[in-house]
Amino acid sequence: MRKFIVILFAMMLLMPLAPALGQIVRTKQNTQQLTSPTPKTQQSSKPSTPATTRSNKSSARGTTHGTRNRSGRTRSVTGNRYHSTTPTRRIRENGPLYDISFGCNANGAVIIIDDEEYNVDDSCMLRGGSYTVEVEAEGYRDYTEVIEVDEENTYFYFELEEFDDDDVEEEPVDESQSSFGFRTSPPPAAEEESEPAPTVVIEDLPNETFTVNGVTFSMVYVQGGTYVRYKLPDVDDLQPGSVPPAHRVTLSSYYIGMHEVTCQLWYAVMADSVVKNHPLEPMSNVSWDDCNVFLKKLSSLTGRTFRLPTDAEWEYAARGGVKGQGYAFSGSNNIDEIAWYNGNSENEYHDVGLKKPNELGIYDMTGGVWEWCSDFSWNWRQEISERSPALFNPMGPESSTRNTHVARGGGLLSEKENCCVCRPDPTEASIRSDELGFRVVLVK
């Protein structure tokens, strides 16, 4: 009995200490688990997924460095390519489609949007929203820009910086990283983006013929339509030099002279007593103002309205209008077939109509003499908003500080590159030159 009482008394003394003893035991067990060696297990190797890359069409030159664009996003450049650290693609899925076109100071540039590649003179359909665009061109630093596509921004021009081997460490200048757009109306939303464009119905209206004081001349019908003005030709060995940004233009129908104004027509209208030995040569040595005096007299004599062509009308007719085949010159990629220029003219005038006509039956829109247009010329690199914003029958700027107008087509002393249908030439209105003449437009 005494032993039982002693044991009971001992248990009563130890009961308050039981939680502490349990904690000590658990701590010892955890310590043993942490310090005991763990058997090695072979980890399964997970193959890394290679990133999808696109080959750089530009020369892979340059060093890795960072820069910051106008919106404050950080970009890195590796192997002469800008990579956005925050690619942007916010698209309004149910929004309207817009007809997008591009321009660039680098010939042969490639525009990349969402891994789709376009040539610089291509167009595409995009829904409204933000897109990250990459631009690549041989000999230029690659370039990335975030564009905002909406009703007011459907044309984007990219100014690239030339790559200099002696200056590979320098960062691209911010001034060369720019794009701009001008206002246009969106096309009607199509039910399916893959729906083919409607077939153009060609109207073959007959030419109109006029006779003034015994001299007959013909006007060719040009059916209205839409084309890309200043689009560079797809000819490998042709570099037309500085050309304004390409963009879409829509024109109404009109008539344009089958030939340049000849010497005999000039004299018939102006009642000039001077007689030339070659009356069918193109009239030259006339200023822009001289041409408008002629046009007023011609309109009075015929009872119809004649004027100079606009820059857009001239190029559209030279490209062959709705029948155009995309030639570099008016009617052919072989300039000798359709033009008198410094490669075959022997520095002499030739009668009009001796060469092959273009697709519309118009002669000598390339070579012979440069042809005046009605438009004032402008600084090609101005913001688009400062130019004529109209894409329908554009007339050019309302004024010019130097009173310069556009001349087109090249002349008998011109290099082949200067005769390209995409190349305008700013010319002071007062100039009279042996290479400078004109043709007329009849308002329909």
mmCIF file of N, CA and C in Angstrom, residues 277-379:
data_model
loop_
_atom_site.group_PDB
_atom_site.id
_atom_site.type_symbol
_atom_site.label_atom_id
_atom_site.label_comp_id
_atom_site.label_asym_id
_atom_site.label_seq_id
_atom_site.Cartn_x
_atom_site.Cartn_y
_atom_site.Cartn_z
ATOM 1 N N ASN A 277 10.355 73.802 -137.944
ATOM 2 C CA ASN A 277 10.540 72.803 -138.979
ATOM 3 C C ASN A 277 9.928 71.459 -138.620
ATOM 4 N N HIS A 278 9.742 71.222 -137.323
ATOM 5 C CA HIS A 278 9.228 69.930 -136.867
ATOM 6 C C HIS A 278 7.995 70.163 -136.003
ATOM 7 N N PRO A 279 6.837 70.353 -136.602
ATOM 8 C CA PRO A 279 5.637 70.727 -135.862
ATOM 9 C C PRO A 279 5.130 69.652 -134.915
ATOM 10 N N LEU A 280 5.521 68.377 -135.102
ATOM 11 C CA LEU A 280 5.027 67.302 -134.246
ATOM 12 C C LEU A 280 5.947 67.010 -133.061
ATOM 13 N N GLU A 281 6.976 67.807 -132.917
ATOM 14 C CA GLU A 281 7.794 67.676 -131.712
ATOM 15 C C GLU A 281 7.020 68.226 -130.516
ATOM 16 N N PRO A 282 7.318 67.727 -129.306
ATOM 17 C CA PRO A 282 6.634 68.267 -128.128
ATOM 18 C C PRO A 282 7.046 69.718 -127.890
ATOM 19 N N MET A 283 6.077 70.551 -127.529
ATOM 20 C CA MET A 283 6.378 71.938 -127.212
ATOM 21 C C MET A 283 7.198 71.995 -125.929
ATOM 22 N N SER A 284 8.227 72.825 -125.934
ATOM 23 C CA SER A 284 9.093 72.959 -124.758
ATOM 24 C C SER A 284 9.378 74.431 -124.516
ATOM 25 N N ASN A 285 10.218 74.682 -123.522
ATOM 26 C CA ASN A 285 10.572 76.056 -123.158
ATOM 27 C C ASN A 285 9.348 76.868 -122.747
ATOM 28 N N VAL A 286 8.432 76.234 -122.025
ATOM 29 C CA VAL A 286 7.238 76.930 -121.543
ATOM 30 C C VAL A 286 7.210 76.845 -120.022
ATOM 31 N N SER A 287 6.915 77.962 -119.384
ATOM 32 C CA SER A 287 6.812 77.996 -117.931
ATOM 33 C C SER A 287 5.437 77.488 -117.501
ATOM 34 N N TRP A 288 5.255 77.338 -116.206
ATOM 35 C CA TRP A 288 3.961 76.901 -115.680
ATOM 36 C C TRP A 288 2.884 77.937 -116.006
ATOM 37 N N ASP A 289 3.227 79.207 -115.897
ATOM 38 C CA ASP A 289 2.269 80.271 -116.217
ATOM 39 C C ASP A 289 1.955 80.295 -117.712
ATOM 40 N N ASP A 290 2.962 80.043 -118.562
ATOM 41 C CA ASP A 290 2.708 79.971 -120.005
ATOM 42 C C ASP A 290 1.664 78.900 -120.321
ATOM 43 N N CYS A 291 1.778 77.765 -119.645
ATOM 44 C CA CYS A 291 0.840 76.669 -119.893
ATOM 45 C C CYS A 291 -0.589 77.077 -119.551
ATOM 46 N N ASN A 292 -0.759 77.809 -118.466
ATOM 47 C CA ASN A 292 -2.111 78.197 -118.060
ATOM 48 C C ASN A 292 -2.714 79.249 -118.991
ATOM 49 N N VAL A 293 -1.889 80.080 -119.580
ATOM 50 C CA VAL A 293 -2.392 81.005 -120.600
ATOM 51 C C VAL A 293 -2.901 80.213 -121.800
ATOM 52 N N PHE A 294 -2.129 79.215 -122.226
ATOM 53 C CA PHE A 294 -2.531 78.349 -123.323
ATOM 54 C C PHE A 294 -3.860 77.655 -123.018
ATOM 55 N N LEU A 295 -4.014 77.141 -121.797
ATOM 56 C CA LEU A 295 -5.207 76.387 -121.432
ATOM 57 C C LEU A 295 -6.457 77.263 -121.437
ATOM 58 N N LYS A 296 -6.333 78.498 -121.016
ATOM 59 C CA LYS A 296 -7.481 79.412 -121.057
ATOM 60 C C LYS A 296 -7.923 79.659 -122.501
ATOM 61 N N LYS A 297 -6.973 79.838 -123.397
ATOM 62 C CA LYS A 297 -7.315 80.072 -124.801
ATOM 63 C C LYS A 297 -7.900 78.815 -125.433
ATOM 64 N N LEU A 298 -7.339 77.648 -125.098
ATOM 65 C CA LEU A 298 -7.849 76.392 -125.642
ATOM 66 C C LEU A 298 -9.286 76.153 -125.172
ATOM 67 N N SER A 299 -9.567 76.414 -123.910
ATOM 68 C CA SER A 299 -10.928 76.244 -123.386
ATOM 69 C C SER A 299 -11.890 77.192 -124.081
ATOM 70 N N SER A 300 -11.440 78.419 -124.354
ATOM 71 C CA SER A 300 -12.292 79.399 -125.023
ATOM 72 C C SER A 300 -12.588 78.977 -126.462
ATOM 73 N N LEU A 301 -11.586 78.422 -127.154
ATOM 74 C CA LEU A 301 -11.754 78.040 -128.545
ATOM 75 C C LEU A 301 -12.641 76.801 -128.713
ATOM 76 N N THR A 302 -12.627 75.905 -127.744
ATOM 77 C CA THR A 302 -13.362 74.642 -127.867
ATOM 78 C C THR A 302 -14.687 74.643 -127.106
ATOM 79 N N GLY A 303 -14.869 75.554 -126.175
ATOM 80 C CA GLY A 303 -16.065 75.548 -125.349
ATOM 81 C C GLY A 303 -16.054 74.463 -124.279
ATOM 82 N N ARG A 304 -14.929 73.822 -124.061
ATOM 83 C CA ARG A 304 -14.759 72.800 -123.015
ATOM 84 C C ARG A 304 -13.691 73.262 -122.046
ATOM 85 N N THR A 305 -13.613 72.608 -120.884
ATOM 86 C CA THR A 305 -12.669 73.029 -119.852
ATOM 87 C C THR A 305 -11.426 72.149 -119.880
ATOM 88 N N PHE A 306 -10.281 72.769 -120.196
ATOM 89 C CA PHE A 306 -8.993 72.084 -120.179
ATOM 90 C C PHE A 306 -8.132 72.662 -119.052
ATOM 91 N N ARG A 307 -7.286 71.821 -118.482
ATOM 92 C CA ARG A 307 -6.384 72.250 -117.419
ATOM 93 C C ARG A 307 -5.176 71.321 -117.393
ATOM 94 N N LEU A 308 -4.193 71.650 -116.543
ATOM 95 C CA LEU A 308 -3.068 70.746 -116.325
ATOM 96 C C LEU A 308 -3.523 69.572 -115.462
ATOM 97 N N PRO A 309 -2.918 68.416 -115.623
ATOM 98 C CA PRO A 309 -3.261 67.296 -114.732
ATOM 99 C C PRO A 309 -2.722 67.533 -113.327
ATOM 100 N N THR A 310 -3.415 67.008 -112.333
ATOM 101 C CA THR A 310 -2.836 67.000 -110.997
ATOM 102 C C THR A 310 -1.720 65.960 -110.953
ATOM 103 N N ASP A 311 -0.909 66.051 -109.942
ATOM 104 C CA ASP A 311 0.165 65.067 -109.771
ATOM 105 C C ASP A 311 -0.405 63.655 -109.697
ATOM 106 N N ALA A 312 -1.510 63.475 -108.954
ATOM 107 C CA ALA A 312 -2.126 62.148 -108.813
ATOM 108 C C ALA A 312 -2.705 61.669 -110.136
ATOM 109 N N GLU A 313 -3.346 62.568 -110.896
ATOM 110 C CA GLU A 313 -3.906 62.183 -112.197
ATOM 111 C C GLU A 313 -2.804 61.790 -113.171
ATOM 112 N N TRP A 314 -1.730 62.560 -113.172
ATOM 113 C CA TRP A 314 -0.635 62.250 -114.094
ATOM 114 C C TRP A 314 -0.081 60.853 -113.821
ATOM 115 N N GLU A 315 0.210 60.567 -112.549
ATOM 116 C CA GLU A 315 0.820 59.271 -112.236
ATOM 117 C C GLU A 315 -0.143 58.120 -112.513
ATOM 118 N N TYR A 316 -1.414 58.308 -112.195
ATOM 119 C CA TYR A 316 -2.409 57.254 -112.433
ATOM 120 C C TYR A 316 -2.494 56.916 -113.925
ATOM 121 N N ALA A 317 -2.545 57.937 -114.767
ATOM 122 C CA ALA A 317 -2.586 57.704 -116.213
ATOM 123 C C ALA A 317 -1.288 57.070 -116.697
ATOM 124 N N ALA A 318 -0.147 57.529 -116.170
ATOM 125 C CA ALA A 318 1.141 56.965 -116.584
ATOM 126 C C ALA A 318 1.258 55.489 -116.201
ATOM 127 N N ARG A 319 0.657 55.109 -115.083
ATOM 128 C CA ARG A 319 0.692 53.711 -114.637
ATOM 129 C C ARG A 319 -0.309 52.838 -115.396
ATOM 130 N N GLY A 320 -1.136 53.430 -116.234
ATOM 131 C CA GLY A 320 -2.082 52.647 -117.011
ATOM 132 C C GLY A 320 -3.457 52.542 -116.395
ATOM 133 N N GLY A 321 -3.746 53.332 -115.330
ATOM 134 C CA GLY A 321 -5.070 53.334 -114.734
ATOM 135 C C GLY A 321 -5.528 51.948 -114.317
ATOM 136 N N VAL A 322 -6.808 51.620 -114.578
ATOM 137 C CA VAL A 322 -7.356 50.317 -114.186
ATOM 138 C C VAL A 322 -6.743 49.177 -114.996
ATOM 139 N N LYS A 323 -6.070 49.497 -116.092
ATOM 140 C CA LYS A 323 -5.434 48.468 -116.916
ATOM 141 C C LYS A 323 -3.940 48.324 -116.607
ATOM 142 N N GLY A 324 -3.455 49.042 -115.618
ATOM 143 C CA GLY A 324 -2.019 49.070 -115.337
ATOM 144 C C GLY A 324 -1.456 47.712 -114.959
ATOM 145 N N GLN A 325 -0.225 47.462 -115.390
ATOM 146 C CA GLN A 325 0.483 46.214 -115.120
ATOM 147 C C GLN A 325 1.632 46.385 -114.129
ATOM 148 N N GLY A 326 1.727 47.548 -113.510
ATOM 149 C CA GLY A 326 2.761 47.764 -112.498
ATOM 150 C C GLY A 326 4.140 48.022 -113.050
ATOM 151 N N TYR A 327 4.230 48.596 -114.248
ATOM 152 C CA TYR A 327 5.539 48.844 -114.849
ATOM 153 C C TYR A 327 6.261 50.008 -114.171
ATOM 154 N N ALA A 328 7.589 49.990 -114.271
ATOM 155 C CA ALA A 328 8.400 51.073 -113.722
ATOM 156 C C ALA A 328 8.280 52.337 -114.560
ATOM 157 N N PHE A 329 8.066 52.172 -115.865
ATOM 158 C CA PHE A 329 7.898 53.303 -116.778
ATOM 159 C C PHE A 329 6.505 53.206 -117.400
ATOM 160 N N SER A 330 6.102 54.210 -118.108
ATOM 161 C CA SER A 330 4.726 54.257 -118.604
ATOM 162 C C SER A 330 4.548 53.310 -119.787
ATOM 163 N N GLY A 331 4.178 52.054 -119.474
ATOM 164 C CA GLY A 331 3.906 51.078 -120.512
ATOM 165 C C GLY A 331 4.873 49.931 -120.593
ATOM 166 N N SER A 332 5.974 49.964 -119.838
ATOM 167 C CA SER A 332 6.960 48.886 -119.949
ATOM 168 C C SER A 332 8.014 49.029 -118.861
ATOM 169 N N ASN A 333 8.668 47.926 -118.543
ATOM 170 C CA ASN A 333 9.871 47.972 -117.705
ATOM 171 C C ASN A 333 11.118 48.207 -118.544
ATOM 172 N N ASN A 334 10.983 48.109 -119.861
ATOM 173 C CA ASN A 334 12.079 48.392 -120.787
ATOM 174 C C ASN A 334 11.892 49.815 -121.308
ATOM 175 N N ILE A 335 12.665 50.744 -120.791
ATOM 176 C CA ILE A 335 12.460 52.156 -121.115
ATOM 177 C C ILE A 335 12.682 52.447 -122.589
ATOM 178 N N ASP A 336 13.523 51.688 -123.269
ATOM 179 C CA ASP A 336 13.788 51.945 -124.685
ATOM 180 C C ASP A 336 12.560 51.692 -125.560
ATOM 181 N N GLU A 337 11.622 50.892 -125.075
ATOM 182 C CA GLU A 337 10.418 50.608 -125.853
ATOM 183 C C GLU A 337 9.448 51.792 -125.892
ATOM 184 N N ILE A 338 9.500 52.637 -124.845
ATOM 185 C CA ILE A 338 8.415 53.609 -124.699
ATOM 186 C C ILE A 338 8.895 55.057 -124.541
ATOM 187 N N ALA A 339 10.207 55.309 -124.546
ATOM 188 C CA ALA A 339 10.650 56.662 -124.192
ATOM 189 C C ALA A 339 11.899 57.089 -124.946
ATOM 190 N N TRP A 340 12.022 58.430 -125.101
ATOM 191 C CA TRP A 340 13.263 59.067 -125.528
ATOM 192 C C TRP A 340 13.899 59.679 -124.286
ATOM 193 N N TYR A 341 15.095 59.181 -123.929
ATOM 194 C CA TYR A 341 15.815 59.663 -122.741
ATOM 195 C C TYR A 341 17.292 59.720 -123.102
ATOM 196 N N ASN A 342 18.152 59.950 -122.117
ATOM 197 C CA ASN A 342 19.555 60.185 -122.481
ATOM 198 C C ASN A 342 20.254 58.937 -123.016
ATOM 199 N N GLY A 343 19.620 57.776 -122.877
ATOM 200 C CA GLY A 343 20.223 56.552 -123.399
ATOM 201 C C GLY A 343 19.960 56.319 -124.866
ATOM 202 N N ASN A 344 19.013 57.060 -125.476
ATOM 203 C CA ASN A 344 18.732 56.801 -126.897
ATOM 204 C C ASN A 344 18.330 58.051 -127.689
ATOM 205 N N SER A 345 18.179 59.197 -127.033
ATOM 206 C CA SER A 345 17.680 60.382 -127.748
ATOM 207 C C SER A 345 18.740 61.087 -128.582
ATOM 208 N N GLU A 346 20.018 60.837 -128.259
ATOM 209 C CA GLU A 346 21.127 61.531 -128.915
ATOM 210 C C GLU A 346 20.973 63.047 -128.783
ATOM 211 N N ASN A 347 20.389 63.457 -127.648
ATOM 212 C CA ASN A 347 20.214 64.884 -127.308
ATOM 213 C C ASN A 347 19.395 65.653 -128.338
ATOM 214 N N GLU A 348 18.474 64.967 -128.996
ATOM 215 C CA GLU A 348 17.629 65.609 -130.009
ATOM 216 C C GLU A 348 16.148 65.310 -129.728
ATOM 217 N N TYR A 349 15.303 66.273 -130.111
ATOM 218 C CA TYR A 349 13.861 66.063 -130.016
ATOM 219 C C TYR A 349 13.424 65.030 -131.048
ATOM 220 N N HIS A 350 12.335 64.345 -130.716
ATOM 221 C CA HIS A 350 11.706 63.408 -131.650
ATOM 222 C C HIS A 350 10.213 63.684 -131.667
ATOM 223 N N ASP A 351 9.586 63.406 -132.800
ATOM 224 C CA ASP A 351 8.149 63.601 -132.903
ATOM 225 C C ASP A 351 7.427 62.732 -131.873
ATOM 226 N N VAL A 352 6.264 63.206 -131.433
ATOM 227 C CA VAL A 352 5.485 62.439 -130.469
ATOM 228 C C VAL A 352 4.894 61.207 -131.150
ATOM 229 N N GLY A 353 4.633 60.160 -130.360
ATOM 230 C CA GLY A 353 3.930 58.985 -130.853
ATOM 231 C C GLY A 353 4.745 57.977 -131.609
ATOM 232 N N LEU A 354 6.070 58.087 -131.597
ATOM 233 C CA LEU A 354 6.907 57.136 -132.333
ATOM 234 C C LEU A 354 7.224 55.892 -131.516
ATOM 235 N N LYS A 355 7.097 55.978 -130.216
ATOM 236 C CA LYS A 355 7.372 54.838 -129.350
ATOM 237 C C LYS A 355 6.067 54.119 -129.000
ATOM 238 N N LYS A 356 6.207 53.017 -128.288
ATOM 239 C CA LYS A 356 5.063 52.198 -127.893
ATOM 240 C C LYS A 356 4.207 52.941 -126.851
ATOM 241 N N PRO A 357 2.863 52.896 -126.963
ATOM 242 C CA PRO A 357 2.011 53.547 -125.953
ATOM 243 C C PRO A 357 1.897 52.685 -124.699
ATOM 244 N N ASN A 358 1.320 53.270 -123.639
ATOM 245 C CA ASN A 358 1.101 52.477 -122.430
ATOM 246 C C ASN A 358 -0.219 51.723 -122.513
ATOM 247 N N GLU A 359 -0.661 51.139 -121.409
ATOM 248 C CA GLU A 359 -1.834 50.276 -121.410
ATOM 249 C C GLU A 359 -3.112 51.006 -121.818
ATOM 250 N N LEU A 360 -3.163 52.321 -121.639
ATOM 251 C CA LEU A 360 -4.352 53.094 -121.990
ATOM 252 C C LEU A 360 -4.285 53.677 -123.396
ATOM 253 N N GLY A 361 -3.167 53.467 -124.080
ATOM 254 C CA GLY A 361 -3.005 54.055 -125.405
ATOM 255 C C GLY A 361 -2.460 55.469 -125.363
ATOM 256 N N ILE A 362 -1.742 55.834 -124.298
ATOM 257 C CA ILE A 362 -1.151 57.168 -124.137
ATOM 258 C C ILE A 362 0.338 57.067 -124.457
ATOM 259 N N TYR A 363 0.843 58.060 -125.193
ATOM 260 C CA TYR A 363 2.234 58.033 -125.654
ATOM 261 C C TYR A 363 3.113 59.005 -124.865
ATOM 262 N N ASP A 364 4.378 58.609 -124.716
ATOM 263 C CA ASP A 364 5.461 59.513 -124.284
ATOM 264 C C ASP A 364 5.252 60.100 -122.888
ATOM 265 N N MET A 365 4.566 59.384 -121.985
ATOM 266 C CA MET A 365 4.482 59.884 -120.610
ATOM 267 C C MET A 365 5.807 59.673 -119.886
ATOM 268 N N THR A 366 6.654 58.831 -120.437
ATOM 269 C CA THR A 366 8.036 58.716 -119.973
ATOM 270 C C THR A 366 8.937 59.310 -121.041
ATOM 271 N N GLY A 367 9.870 60.171 -120.618
ATOM 272 C CA GLY A 367 10.832 60.751 -121.555
ATOM 273 C C GLY A 367 10.229 61.823 -122.442
ATOM 274 N N GLY A 368 10.990 62.238 -123.444
ATOM 275 C CA GLY A 368 10.566 63.325 -124.335
ATOM 276 C C GLY A 368 10.819 64.662 -123.678
ATOM 277 N N VAL A 369 9.819 65.177 -122.955
ATOM 278 C CA VAL A 369 9.992 66.374 -122.138
ATOM 279 C C VAL A 369 9.332 66.130 -120.788
ATOM 280 N N TRP A 370 9.870 66.762 -119.740
ATOM 281 C CA TRP A 370 9.192 66.777 -118.455
ATOM 282 C C TRP A 370 7.843 67.467 -118.627
ATOM 283 N N GLU A 371 6.849 67.034 -117.853
ATOM 284 C CA GLU A 371 5.496 67.558 -118.018
ATOM 285 C C GLU A 371 5.021 68.238 -116.740
ATOM 286 N N TRP A 372 4.570 69.487 -116.893
ATOM 287 C CA TRP A 372 4.050 70.249 -115.760
ATOM 288 C C TRP A 372 2.779 69.608 -115.205
ATOM 289 N N CYS A 373 2.626 69.655 -113.881
ATOM 290 C CA CYS A 373 1.377 69.307 -113.210
ATOM 291 C C CYS A 373 0.853 70.544 -112.486
ATOM 292 N N SER A 374 -0.408 70.516 -112.109
ATOM 293 C CA SER A 374 -1.011 71.698 -111.489
ATOM 294 C C SER A 374 -0.583 71.884 -110.042
ATOM 295 N N ASP A 375 -0.195 70.819 -109.340
ATOM 296 C CA ASP A 375 0.068 70.890 -107.896
ATOM 297 C C ASP A 375 1.273 71.761 -107.561
ATOM 298 N N PHE A 376 1.147 72.523 -106.482
ATOM 299 C CA PHE A 376 2.337 73.046 -105.832
ATOM 300 C C PHE A 376 3.100 71.868 -105.247
ATOM 301 N N SER A 377 4.414 71.950 -105.277
ATOM 302 C CA SER A 377 5.207 70.904 -104.639
ATOM 303 C C SER A 377 5.329 71.227 -103.157
ATOM 304 N N TRP A 378 5.784 70.243 -102.387
ATOM 305 C CA TRP A 378 5.924 70.422 -100.948
ATOM 306 C C TRP A 378 7.182 69.731 -100.466
ATOM 307 N N ASN A 379 7.479 69.981 -99.175
ATOM 308 C CA ASN A 379 8.569 69.273 -98.529
ATOM 309 C C ASN A 379 8.100 67.846 -98.268
#
